[in-house]
Amino acid sequence: MRWLVLILGGPTLFALGRVLFALLVSWVVPWRRVAWQLTPLLVLPWAGGWPPLLVAAVVALALAGHIFVPAGDRETAPGLNVRRTEDG
């Protein structure tokens, strides 16, 4: 069970951080990216009996989909929208 947590833990933290960053920057939740991360969680009940290499391959596939498949609407705006106040 420890290896299962190890294989799934790092990529899950990465994906969570990426989604939170996109949410913080643009207030848009990238649902397609979130859906890719559900793939390893869907096979989790059976993954305990699988070889670690197969579980790592499923996680790698989900990470590749998370990174390379477009998220639909633009997650971030081009450039920074800096608002200037009249005070300063």
PDB file of C-alpha atoms in Angstrom:
ATOM      1  CA  MET A   1       0.000   0.000   0.000  1.00  0.00           C
ATOM      2  CA  ARG A   2       2.923   2.388   0.636  1.00  0.00           C
ATOM      3  CA  TRP A   3       4.102   2.216  -2.958  1.00  0.00           C
ATOM      4  CA  LEU A   4       0.586   3.007  -4.148  1.00  0.00           C
ATOM      5  CA  VAL A   5       0.486   6.186  -2.056  1.00  0.00           C
ATOM      6  CA  LEU A   6       3.967   7.081  -3.263  1.00  0.00           C
ATOM      7  CA  ILE A   7       3.121   6.641  -6.943  1.00  0.00           C
ATOM      8  CA  LEU A   8      -0.179   8.534  -6.709  1.00  0.00           C
ATOM      9  CA  GLY A   9       0.809  11.196  -4.159  1.00  0.00           C
ATOM     10  CA  GLY A  10       3.329  13.255  -6.129  1.00  0.00           C
ATOM     11  CA  PRO A  11       1.317  13.593  -9.356  1.00  0.00           C
ATOM     12  CA  THR A  12      -1.816  14.364  -7.348  1.00  0.00           C
ATOM     13  CA  LEU A  13      -0.038  17.210  -5.553  1.00  0.00           C
ATOM     14  CA  PHE A  14       1.236  18.511  -8.898  1.00  0.00           C
ATOM     15  CA  ALA A  15      -2.212  18.467 -10.487  1.00  0.00           C
ATOM     16  CA  LEU A  16      -3.835  20.046  -7.448  1.00  0.00           C
ATOM     17  CA  GLY A  17      -1.239  22.821  -7.442  1.00  0.00           C
ATOM     18  CA  ARG A  18      -1.705  23.415 -11.170  1.00  0.00           C
ATOM     19  CA  VAL A  19      -5.482  23.637 -10.852  1.00  0.00           C
ATOM     20  CA  LEU A  20      -5.248  25.955  -7.837  1.00  0.00           C
ATOM     21  CA  PHE A  21      -2.763  28.165  -9.704  1.00  0.00           C
ATOM     22  CA  ALA A  22      -5.106  28.432 -12.717  1.00  0.00           C
ATOM     23  CA  LEU A  23      -7.989  29.211 -10.374  1.00  0.00           C
ATOM     24  CA  LEU A  24      -5.985  31.876  -8.578  1.00  0.00           C
ATOM     25  CA  VAL A  25      -4.778  33.549 -11.773  1.00  0.00           C
ATOM     26  CA  SER A  26      -7.947  33.495 -13.854  1.00  0.00           C
ATOM     27  CA  TRP A  27     -10.834  32.395 -11.607  1.00  0.00           C
ATOM     28  CA  VAL A  28     -11.544  29.587 -14.068  1.00  0.00           C
ATOM     29  CA  VAL A  29     -11.559  25.956 -12.968  1.00  0.00           C
ATOM     30  CA  PRO A  30      -9.953  23.846 -15.733  1.00  0.00           C
ATOM     31  CA  TRP A  31     -12.469  20.993 -15.598  1.00  0.00           C
ATOM     32  CA  ARG A  32     -10.852  18.993 -18.386  1.00  0.00           C
ATOM     33  CA  ARG A  33      -7.575  18.946 -16.481  1.00  0.00           C
ATOM     34  CA  VAL A  34      -9.384  17.894 -13.314  1.00  0.00           C
ATOM     35  CA  ALA A  35     -11.101  15.092 -15.236  1.00  0.00           C
ATOM     36  CA  TRP A  36      -7.736  13.694 -16.367  1.00  0.00           C
ATOM     37  CA  GLN A  37      -6.672  13.378 -12.766  1.00  0.00           C
ATOM     38  CA  LEU A  38      -9.752  11.327 -11.932  1.00  0.00           C
ATOM     39  CA  THR A  39      -8.436   8.499 -14.124  1.00  0.00           C
ATOM     40  CA  PRO A  40      -5.964   7.139 -11.532  1.00  0.00           C
ATOM     41  CA  LEU A  41      -8.549   7.576  -8.794  1.00  0.00           C
ATOM     42  CA  LEU A  42     -11.068   5.494 -10.752  1.00  0.00           C
ATOM     43  CA  VAL A  43      -8.689   2.536 -10.954  1.00  0.00           C
ATOM     44  CA  LEU A  44      -7.530   2.931  -7.353  1.00  0.00           C
ATOM     45  CA  PRO A  45      -9.732   0.121  -5.920  1.00  0.00           C
ATOM     46  CA  TRP A  46      -8.089  -2.414  -8.255  1.00  0.00           C
ATOM     47  CA  ALA A  47      -4.593  -0.904  -8.319  1.00  0.00           C
ATOM     48  CA  GLY A  48      -3.549  -2.605  -5.083  1.00  0.00           C
ATOM     49  CA  GLY A  49      -3.358  -5.937  -6.904  1.00  0.00           C
ATOM     50  CA  TRP A  50      -1.565  -4.569  -9.970  1.00  0.00           C
ATOM     51  CA  PRO A  51       2.182  -4.402 -10.467  1.00  0.00           C
ATOM     52  CA  PRO A  52       3.658  -1.005  -9.536  1.00  0.00           C
ATOM     53  CA  LEU A  53       4.833  -0.428 -13.113  1.00  0.00           C
ATOM     54  CA  LEU A  54       1.266  -0.689 -14.430  1.00  0.00           C
ATOM     55  CA  VAL A  55      -0.005   1.769 -11.819  1.00  0.00           C
ATOM     56  CA  ALA A  56       2.829   4.164 -12.702  1.00  0.00           C
ATOM     57  CA  ALA A  57       1.894   3.863 -16.392  1.00  0.00           C
ATOM     58  CA  VAL A  58      -1.744   4.775 -15.649  1.00  0.00           C
ATOM     59  CA  VAL A  59      -0.596   7.778 -13.602  1.00  0.00           C
ATOM     60  CA  ALA A  60       1.832   8.832 -16.356  1.00  0.00           C
ATOM     61  CA  LEU A  61      -0.960   8.630 -18.937  1.00  0.00           C
ATOM     62  CA  ALA A  62      -3.191  10.795 -16.756  1.00  0.00           C
ATOM     63  CA  LEU A  63      -0.392  13.349 -16.273  1.00  0.00           C
ATOM     64  CA  ALA A  64       0.277  13.432 -20.021  1.00  0.00           C
ATOM     65  CA  GLY A  65      -3.405  14.075 -20.671  1.00  0.00           C
ATOM     66  CA  HIS A  66      -3.448  16.718 -17.953  1.00  0.00           C
ATOM     67  CA  ILE A  67      -0.501  18.541 -19.507  1.00  0.00           C
ATOM     68  CA  PHE A  68      -0.928  18.082 -23.266  1.00  0.00           C
ATOM     69  CA  VAL A  69      -4.697  18.084 -23.854  1.00  0.00           C
ATOM     70  CA  PRO A  70      -6.022  21.627 -24.193  1.00  0.00           C
ATOM     71  CA  ALA A  71      -8.283  22.724 -21.377  1.00  0.00           C
ATOM     72  CA  GLY A  72     -10.860  24.313 -23.663  1.00  0.00           C
ATOM     73  CA  ASP A  73     -11.350  27.913 -22.636  1.00  0.00           C
ATOM     74  CA  ARG A  74      -8.223  29.881 -22.052  1.00  0.00           C
ATOM     75  CA  GLU A  75      -7.084  29.395 -18.457  1.00  0.00           C
ATOM     76  CA  THR A  76      -5.026  32.530 -18.193  1.00  0.00           C
ATOM     77  CA  ALA A  77      -5.273  35.929 -19.798  1.00  0.00           C
ATOM     78  CA  PRO A  78      -2.453  37.020 -22.086  1.00  0.00           C
ATOM     79  CA  GLY A  79      -0.182  39.374 -20.179  1.00  0.00           C
ATOM     80  CA  LEU A  80      -0.923  40.896 -16.832  1.00  0.00           C
ATOM     81  CA  ASN A  81      -3.848  43.206 -16.416  1.00  0.00           C
ATOM     82  CA  VAL A  82      -2.445  45.778 -14.041  1.00  0.00           C
ATOM     83  CA  ARG A  83      -4.932  48.315 -12.814  1.00  0.00           C
ATOM     84  CA  ARG A  84      -3.515  51.739 -12.171  1.00  0.00           C
ATOM     85  CA  THR A  85      -5.118  53.858  -9.535  1.00  0.00           C
ATOM     86  CA  GLU A  86      -5.269  57.604  -9.607  1.00  0.00           C
ATOM     87  CA  ASP A  87      -3.587  57.751  -6.199  1.00  0.00           C
ATOM     88  CA  GLY A  88      -0.321  56.273  -7.213  1.00  0.00           C
TER      89      GLY A  88
END
